[in-house]
PDB file of C-alpha atoms in Angstrom:
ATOM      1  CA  UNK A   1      -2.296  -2.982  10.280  1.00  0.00           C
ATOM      2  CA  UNK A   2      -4.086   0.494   9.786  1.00  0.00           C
ATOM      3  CA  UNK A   3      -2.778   0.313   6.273  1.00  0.00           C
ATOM      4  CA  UNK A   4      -3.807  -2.875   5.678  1.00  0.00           C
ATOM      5  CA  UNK A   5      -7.202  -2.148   6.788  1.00  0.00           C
ATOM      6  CA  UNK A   6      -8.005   0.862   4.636  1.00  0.00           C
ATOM      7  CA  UNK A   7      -6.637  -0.930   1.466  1.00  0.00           C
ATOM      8  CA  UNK A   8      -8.770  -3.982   1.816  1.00  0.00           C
ATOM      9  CA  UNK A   9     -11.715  -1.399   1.821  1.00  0.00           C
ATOM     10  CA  UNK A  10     -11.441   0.593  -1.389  1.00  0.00           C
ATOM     11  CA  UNK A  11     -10.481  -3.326  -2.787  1.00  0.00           C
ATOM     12  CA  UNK A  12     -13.889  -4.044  -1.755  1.00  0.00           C
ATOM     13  CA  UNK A  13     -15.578  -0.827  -3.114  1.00  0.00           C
ATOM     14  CA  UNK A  14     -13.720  -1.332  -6.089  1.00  0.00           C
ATOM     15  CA  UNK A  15     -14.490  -4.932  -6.664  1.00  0.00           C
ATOM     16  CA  UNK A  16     -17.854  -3.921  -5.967  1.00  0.00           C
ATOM     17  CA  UNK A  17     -18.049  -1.454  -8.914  1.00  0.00           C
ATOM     18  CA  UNK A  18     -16.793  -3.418 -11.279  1.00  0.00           C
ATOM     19  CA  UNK A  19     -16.735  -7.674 -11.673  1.00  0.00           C
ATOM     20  CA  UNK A  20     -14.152  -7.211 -13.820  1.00  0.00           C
ATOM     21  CA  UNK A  21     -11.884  -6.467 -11.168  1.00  0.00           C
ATOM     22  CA  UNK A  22     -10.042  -8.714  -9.417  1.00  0.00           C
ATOM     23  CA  UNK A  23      -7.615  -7.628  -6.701  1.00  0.00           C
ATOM     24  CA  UNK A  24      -4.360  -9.214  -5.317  1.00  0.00           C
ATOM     25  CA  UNK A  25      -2.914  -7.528  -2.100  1.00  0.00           C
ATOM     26  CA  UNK A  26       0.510  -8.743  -1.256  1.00  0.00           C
ATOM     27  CA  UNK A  27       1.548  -8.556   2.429  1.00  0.00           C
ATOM     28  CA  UNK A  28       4.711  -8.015   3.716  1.00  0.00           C
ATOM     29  CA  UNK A  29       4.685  -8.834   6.934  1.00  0.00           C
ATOM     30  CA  UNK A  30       7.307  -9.920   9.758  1.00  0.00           C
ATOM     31  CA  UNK A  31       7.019 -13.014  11.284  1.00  0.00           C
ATOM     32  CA  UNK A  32       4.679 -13.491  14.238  1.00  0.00           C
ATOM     33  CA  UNK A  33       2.232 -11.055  13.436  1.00  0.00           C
ATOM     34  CA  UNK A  34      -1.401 -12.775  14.421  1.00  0.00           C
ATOM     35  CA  UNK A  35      -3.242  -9.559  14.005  1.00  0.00           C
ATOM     36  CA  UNK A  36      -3.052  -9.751  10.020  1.00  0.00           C
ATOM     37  CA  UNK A  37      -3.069 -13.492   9.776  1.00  0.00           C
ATOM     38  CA  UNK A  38      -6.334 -13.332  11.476  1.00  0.00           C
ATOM     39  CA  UNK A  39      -7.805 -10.412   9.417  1.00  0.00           C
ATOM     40  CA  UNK A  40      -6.651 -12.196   6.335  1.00  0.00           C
ATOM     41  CA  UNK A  41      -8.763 -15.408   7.471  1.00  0.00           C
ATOM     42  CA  UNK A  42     -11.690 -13.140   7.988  1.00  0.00           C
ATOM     43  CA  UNK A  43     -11.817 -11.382   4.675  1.00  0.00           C
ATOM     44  CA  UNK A  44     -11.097 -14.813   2.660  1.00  0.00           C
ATOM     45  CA  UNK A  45     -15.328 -15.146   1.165  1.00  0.00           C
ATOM     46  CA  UNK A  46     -14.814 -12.567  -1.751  1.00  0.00           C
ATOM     47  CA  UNK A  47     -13.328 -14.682  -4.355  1.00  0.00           C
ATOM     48  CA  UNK A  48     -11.954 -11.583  -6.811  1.00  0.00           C
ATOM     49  CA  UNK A  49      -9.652 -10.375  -3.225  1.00  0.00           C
ATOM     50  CA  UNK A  50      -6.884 -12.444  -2.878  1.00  0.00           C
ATOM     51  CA  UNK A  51      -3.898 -12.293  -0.115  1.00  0.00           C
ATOM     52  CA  UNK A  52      -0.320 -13.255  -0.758  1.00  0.00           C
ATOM     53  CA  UNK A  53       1.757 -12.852   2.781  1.00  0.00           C
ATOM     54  CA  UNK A  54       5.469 -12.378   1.716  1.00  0.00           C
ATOM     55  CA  UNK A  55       6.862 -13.266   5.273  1.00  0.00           C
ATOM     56  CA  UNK A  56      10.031 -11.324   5.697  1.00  0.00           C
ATOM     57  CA  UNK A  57      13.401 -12.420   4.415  1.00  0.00           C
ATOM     58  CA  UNK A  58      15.089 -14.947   6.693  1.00  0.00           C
ATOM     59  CA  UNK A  59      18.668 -13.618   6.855  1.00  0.00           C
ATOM     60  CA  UNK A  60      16.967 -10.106   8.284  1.00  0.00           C
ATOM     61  CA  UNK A  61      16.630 -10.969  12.013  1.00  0.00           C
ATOM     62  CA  UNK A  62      13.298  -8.969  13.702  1.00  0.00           C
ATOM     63  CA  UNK A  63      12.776  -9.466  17.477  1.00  0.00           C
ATOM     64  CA  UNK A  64       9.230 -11.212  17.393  1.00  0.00           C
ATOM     65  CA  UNK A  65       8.202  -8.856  20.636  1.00  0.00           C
ATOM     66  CA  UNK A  66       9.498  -5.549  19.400  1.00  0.00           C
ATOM     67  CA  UNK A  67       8.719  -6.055  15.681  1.00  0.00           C
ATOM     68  CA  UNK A  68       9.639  -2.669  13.630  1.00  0.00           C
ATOM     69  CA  UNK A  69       7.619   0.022  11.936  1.00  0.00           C
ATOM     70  CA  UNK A  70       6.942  -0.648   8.294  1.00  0.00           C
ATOM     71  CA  UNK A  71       8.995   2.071   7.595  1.00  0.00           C
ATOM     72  CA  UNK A  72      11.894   0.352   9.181  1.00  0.00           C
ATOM     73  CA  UNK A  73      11.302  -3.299   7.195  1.00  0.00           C
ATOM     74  CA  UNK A  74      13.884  -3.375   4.026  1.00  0.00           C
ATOM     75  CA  UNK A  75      11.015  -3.567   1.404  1.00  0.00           C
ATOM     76  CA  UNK A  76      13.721  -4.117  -1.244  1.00  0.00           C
ATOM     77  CA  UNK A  77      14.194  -7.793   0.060  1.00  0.00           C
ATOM     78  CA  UNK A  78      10.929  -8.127  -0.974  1.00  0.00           C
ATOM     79  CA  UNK A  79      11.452  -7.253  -4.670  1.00  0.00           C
ATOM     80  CA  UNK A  80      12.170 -11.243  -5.968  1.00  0.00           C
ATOM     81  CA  UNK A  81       9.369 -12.265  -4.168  1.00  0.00           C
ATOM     82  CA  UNK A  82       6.659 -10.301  -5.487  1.00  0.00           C
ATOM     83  CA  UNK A  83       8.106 -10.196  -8.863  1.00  0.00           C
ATOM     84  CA  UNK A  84       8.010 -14.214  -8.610  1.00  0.00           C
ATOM     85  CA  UNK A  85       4.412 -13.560  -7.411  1.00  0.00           C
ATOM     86  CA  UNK A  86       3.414 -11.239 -10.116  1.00  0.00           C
ATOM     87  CA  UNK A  87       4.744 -13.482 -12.873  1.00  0.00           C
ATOM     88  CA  UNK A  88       2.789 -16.224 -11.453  1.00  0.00           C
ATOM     89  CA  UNK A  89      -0.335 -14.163 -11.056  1.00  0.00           C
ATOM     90  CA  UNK A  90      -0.131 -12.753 -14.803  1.00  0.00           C
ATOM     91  CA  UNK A  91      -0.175 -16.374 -16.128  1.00  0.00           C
ATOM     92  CA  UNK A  92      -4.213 -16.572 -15.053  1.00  0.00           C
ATOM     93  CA  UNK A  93      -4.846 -12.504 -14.899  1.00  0.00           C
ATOM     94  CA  UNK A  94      -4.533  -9.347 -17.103  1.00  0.00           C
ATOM     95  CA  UNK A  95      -2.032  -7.392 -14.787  1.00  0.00           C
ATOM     96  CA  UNK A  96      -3.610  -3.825 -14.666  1.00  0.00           C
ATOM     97  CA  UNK A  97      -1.163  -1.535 -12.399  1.00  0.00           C
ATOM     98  CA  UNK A  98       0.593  -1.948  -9.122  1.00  0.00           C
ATOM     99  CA  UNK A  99      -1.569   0.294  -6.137  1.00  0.00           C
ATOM    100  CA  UNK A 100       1.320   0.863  -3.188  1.00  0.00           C
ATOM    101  CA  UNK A 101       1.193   1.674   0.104  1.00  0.00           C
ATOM    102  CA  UNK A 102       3.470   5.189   0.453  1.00  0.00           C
ATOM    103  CA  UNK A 103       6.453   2.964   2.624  1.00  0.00           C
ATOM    104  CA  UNK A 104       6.304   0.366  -0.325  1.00  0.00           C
ATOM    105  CA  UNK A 105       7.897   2.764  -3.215  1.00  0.00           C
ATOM    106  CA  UNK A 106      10.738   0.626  -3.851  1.00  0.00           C
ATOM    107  CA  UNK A 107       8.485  -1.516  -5.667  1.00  0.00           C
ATOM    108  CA  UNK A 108       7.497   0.997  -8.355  1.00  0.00           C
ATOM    109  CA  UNK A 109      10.775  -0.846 -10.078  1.00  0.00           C
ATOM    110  CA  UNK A 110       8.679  -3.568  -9.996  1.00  0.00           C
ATOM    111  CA  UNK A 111       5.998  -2.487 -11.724  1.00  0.00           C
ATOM    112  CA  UNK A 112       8.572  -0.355 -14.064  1.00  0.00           C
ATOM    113  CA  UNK A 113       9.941  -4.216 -14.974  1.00  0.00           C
ATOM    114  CA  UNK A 114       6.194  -5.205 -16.260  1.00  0.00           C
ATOM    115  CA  UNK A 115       5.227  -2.383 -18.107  1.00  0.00           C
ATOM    116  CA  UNK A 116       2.378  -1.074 -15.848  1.00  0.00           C
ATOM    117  CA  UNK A 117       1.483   1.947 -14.198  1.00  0.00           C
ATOM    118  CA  UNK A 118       2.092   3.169 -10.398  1.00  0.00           C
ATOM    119  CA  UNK A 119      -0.396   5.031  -7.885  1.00  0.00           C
ATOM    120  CA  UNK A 120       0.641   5.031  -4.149  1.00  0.00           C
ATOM    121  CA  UNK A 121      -2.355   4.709  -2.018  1.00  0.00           C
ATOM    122  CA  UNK A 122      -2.050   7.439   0.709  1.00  0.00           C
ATOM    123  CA  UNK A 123      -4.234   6.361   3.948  1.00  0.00           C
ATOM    124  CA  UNK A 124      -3.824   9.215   6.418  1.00  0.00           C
ATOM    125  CA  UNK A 125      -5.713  12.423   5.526  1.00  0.00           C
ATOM    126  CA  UNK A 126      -5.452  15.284   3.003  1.00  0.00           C
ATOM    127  CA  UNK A 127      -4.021  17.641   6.028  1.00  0.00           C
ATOM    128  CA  UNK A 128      -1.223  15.259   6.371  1.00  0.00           C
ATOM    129  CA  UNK A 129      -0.326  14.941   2.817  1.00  0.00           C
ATOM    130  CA  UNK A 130      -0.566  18.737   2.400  1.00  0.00           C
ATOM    131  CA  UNK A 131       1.842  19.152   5.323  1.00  0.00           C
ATOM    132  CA  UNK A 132       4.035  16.618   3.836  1.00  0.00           C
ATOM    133  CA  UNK A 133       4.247  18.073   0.337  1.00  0.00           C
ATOM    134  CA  UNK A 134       4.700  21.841   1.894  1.00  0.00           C
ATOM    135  CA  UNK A 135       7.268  20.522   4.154  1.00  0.00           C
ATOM    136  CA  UNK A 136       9.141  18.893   1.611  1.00  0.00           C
ATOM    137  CA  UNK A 137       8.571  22.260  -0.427  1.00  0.00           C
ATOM    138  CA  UNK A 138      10.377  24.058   2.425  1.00  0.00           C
ATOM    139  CA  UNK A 139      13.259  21.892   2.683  1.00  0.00           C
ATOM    140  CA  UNK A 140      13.800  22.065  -1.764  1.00  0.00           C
ATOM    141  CA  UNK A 141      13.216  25.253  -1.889  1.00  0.00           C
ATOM    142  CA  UNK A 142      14.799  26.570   1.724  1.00  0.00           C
ATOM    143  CA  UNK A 143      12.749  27.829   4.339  1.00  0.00           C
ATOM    144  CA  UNK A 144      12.696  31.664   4.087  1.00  0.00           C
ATOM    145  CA  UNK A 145      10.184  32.689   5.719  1.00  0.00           C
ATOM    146  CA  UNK A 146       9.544  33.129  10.045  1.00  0.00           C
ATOM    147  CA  UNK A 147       6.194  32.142  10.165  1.00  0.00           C
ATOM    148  CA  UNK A 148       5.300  28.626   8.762  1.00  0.00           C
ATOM    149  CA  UNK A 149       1.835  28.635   7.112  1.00  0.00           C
ATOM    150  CA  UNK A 150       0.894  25.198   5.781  1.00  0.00           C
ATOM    151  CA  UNK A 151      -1.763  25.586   2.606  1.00  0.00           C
ATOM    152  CA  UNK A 152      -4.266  22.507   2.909  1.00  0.00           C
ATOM    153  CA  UNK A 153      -7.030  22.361   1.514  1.00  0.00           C
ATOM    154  CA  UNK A 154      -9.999  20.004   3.455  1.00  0.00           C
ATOM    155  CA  UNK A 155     -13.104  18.341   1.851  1.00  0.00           C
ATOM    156  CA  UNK A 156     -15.585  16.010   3.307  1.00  0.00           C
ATOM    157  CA  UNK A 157     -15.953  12.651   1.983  1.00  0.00           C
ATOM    158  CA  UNK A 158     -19.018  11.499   1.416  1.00  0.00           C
ATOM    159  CA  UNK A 159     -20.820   9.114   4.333  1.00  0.00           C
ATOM    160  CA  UNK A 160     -22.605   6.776   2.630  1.00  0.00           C
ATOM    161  CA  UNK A 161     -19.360   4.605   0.746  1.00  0.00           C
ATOM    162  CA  UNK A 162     -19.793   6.011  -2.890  1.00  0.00           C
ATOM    163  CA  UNK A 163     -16.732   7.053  -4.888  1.00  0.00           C
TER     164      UNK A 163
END
């Protein structure tokens, strides 16, 4: 859900900046999940953001009281549905580029398929990607050294909404 919530916000800053803009944020969500059906309801008055839930395949059986991680949900089951989606949304709409969340890169074949660019929205914090991308520096490269220093570099972002 803390995904969910920080995309719908730069949607709204960028639909905001620009009428020209219109945003479509596909879901993928397992079935039973009332916190993002009832933040979907709640954000439904700007007219240029529009939700499509893709409710997870059937023949992938989730336990509705433990439901998994979205790293653990097979986002390539998703891939027919969103394509479906897309082709239906493109019929109305110029289709611009696909914006991800980081556990939906499967879908960057997706985007491949319609010509358009690929960015991967990253929600946690610079220190977190920094540690990510050094750590996965590490493990390429072989970790040499005793002492782990991670190199991040931190910058405020500015308080009052601007880009």
């Amino acid at each position: 859900m803390g995904h969910l919530l920080s995309a719908v916000e730069i949607a709204e800053l960028l639909i905001h900046r620009d009428h020209h803009i219109s945003i479509t944020i596909f879901i993928l969500t397992p079935p039973c999940d009332l916190k993002i059906t009832s933040f979907i309801q709640s954000q439904t008055s700007e007219r240029r953001l529009k939700f499509v839930t893709l409710p997870l395949d059937e023949s992938i059986s989730i336990n509705p009281t433990n439901i998994p991680a979205p790293s653990m949900i097979p986002i390539d089951s998703f891939k027919p549905r969103v394509r479906e989606c897309v082709k239906e949304t493109i019929r109305s709409v110029r289709l611009g580029e696909f914006v991800i969340d980081m556990f939906s890169t499967a879908m960057i074949d997706v985007a491949d398929e319609f010509g358009v660019p690929t960015y991967v929205f990253y929600t946690s914090g610079g220190a977190v990607l920094g540690f990510l991308l050094h750590m996965q520096r590490i493990t390429l490269e072989g970790f040499r050294a005793q002492r782990a220093e991670v190199p991040v570099v931190l910058r405020r972002m500015p308080e009052n909404g601007s880009l």
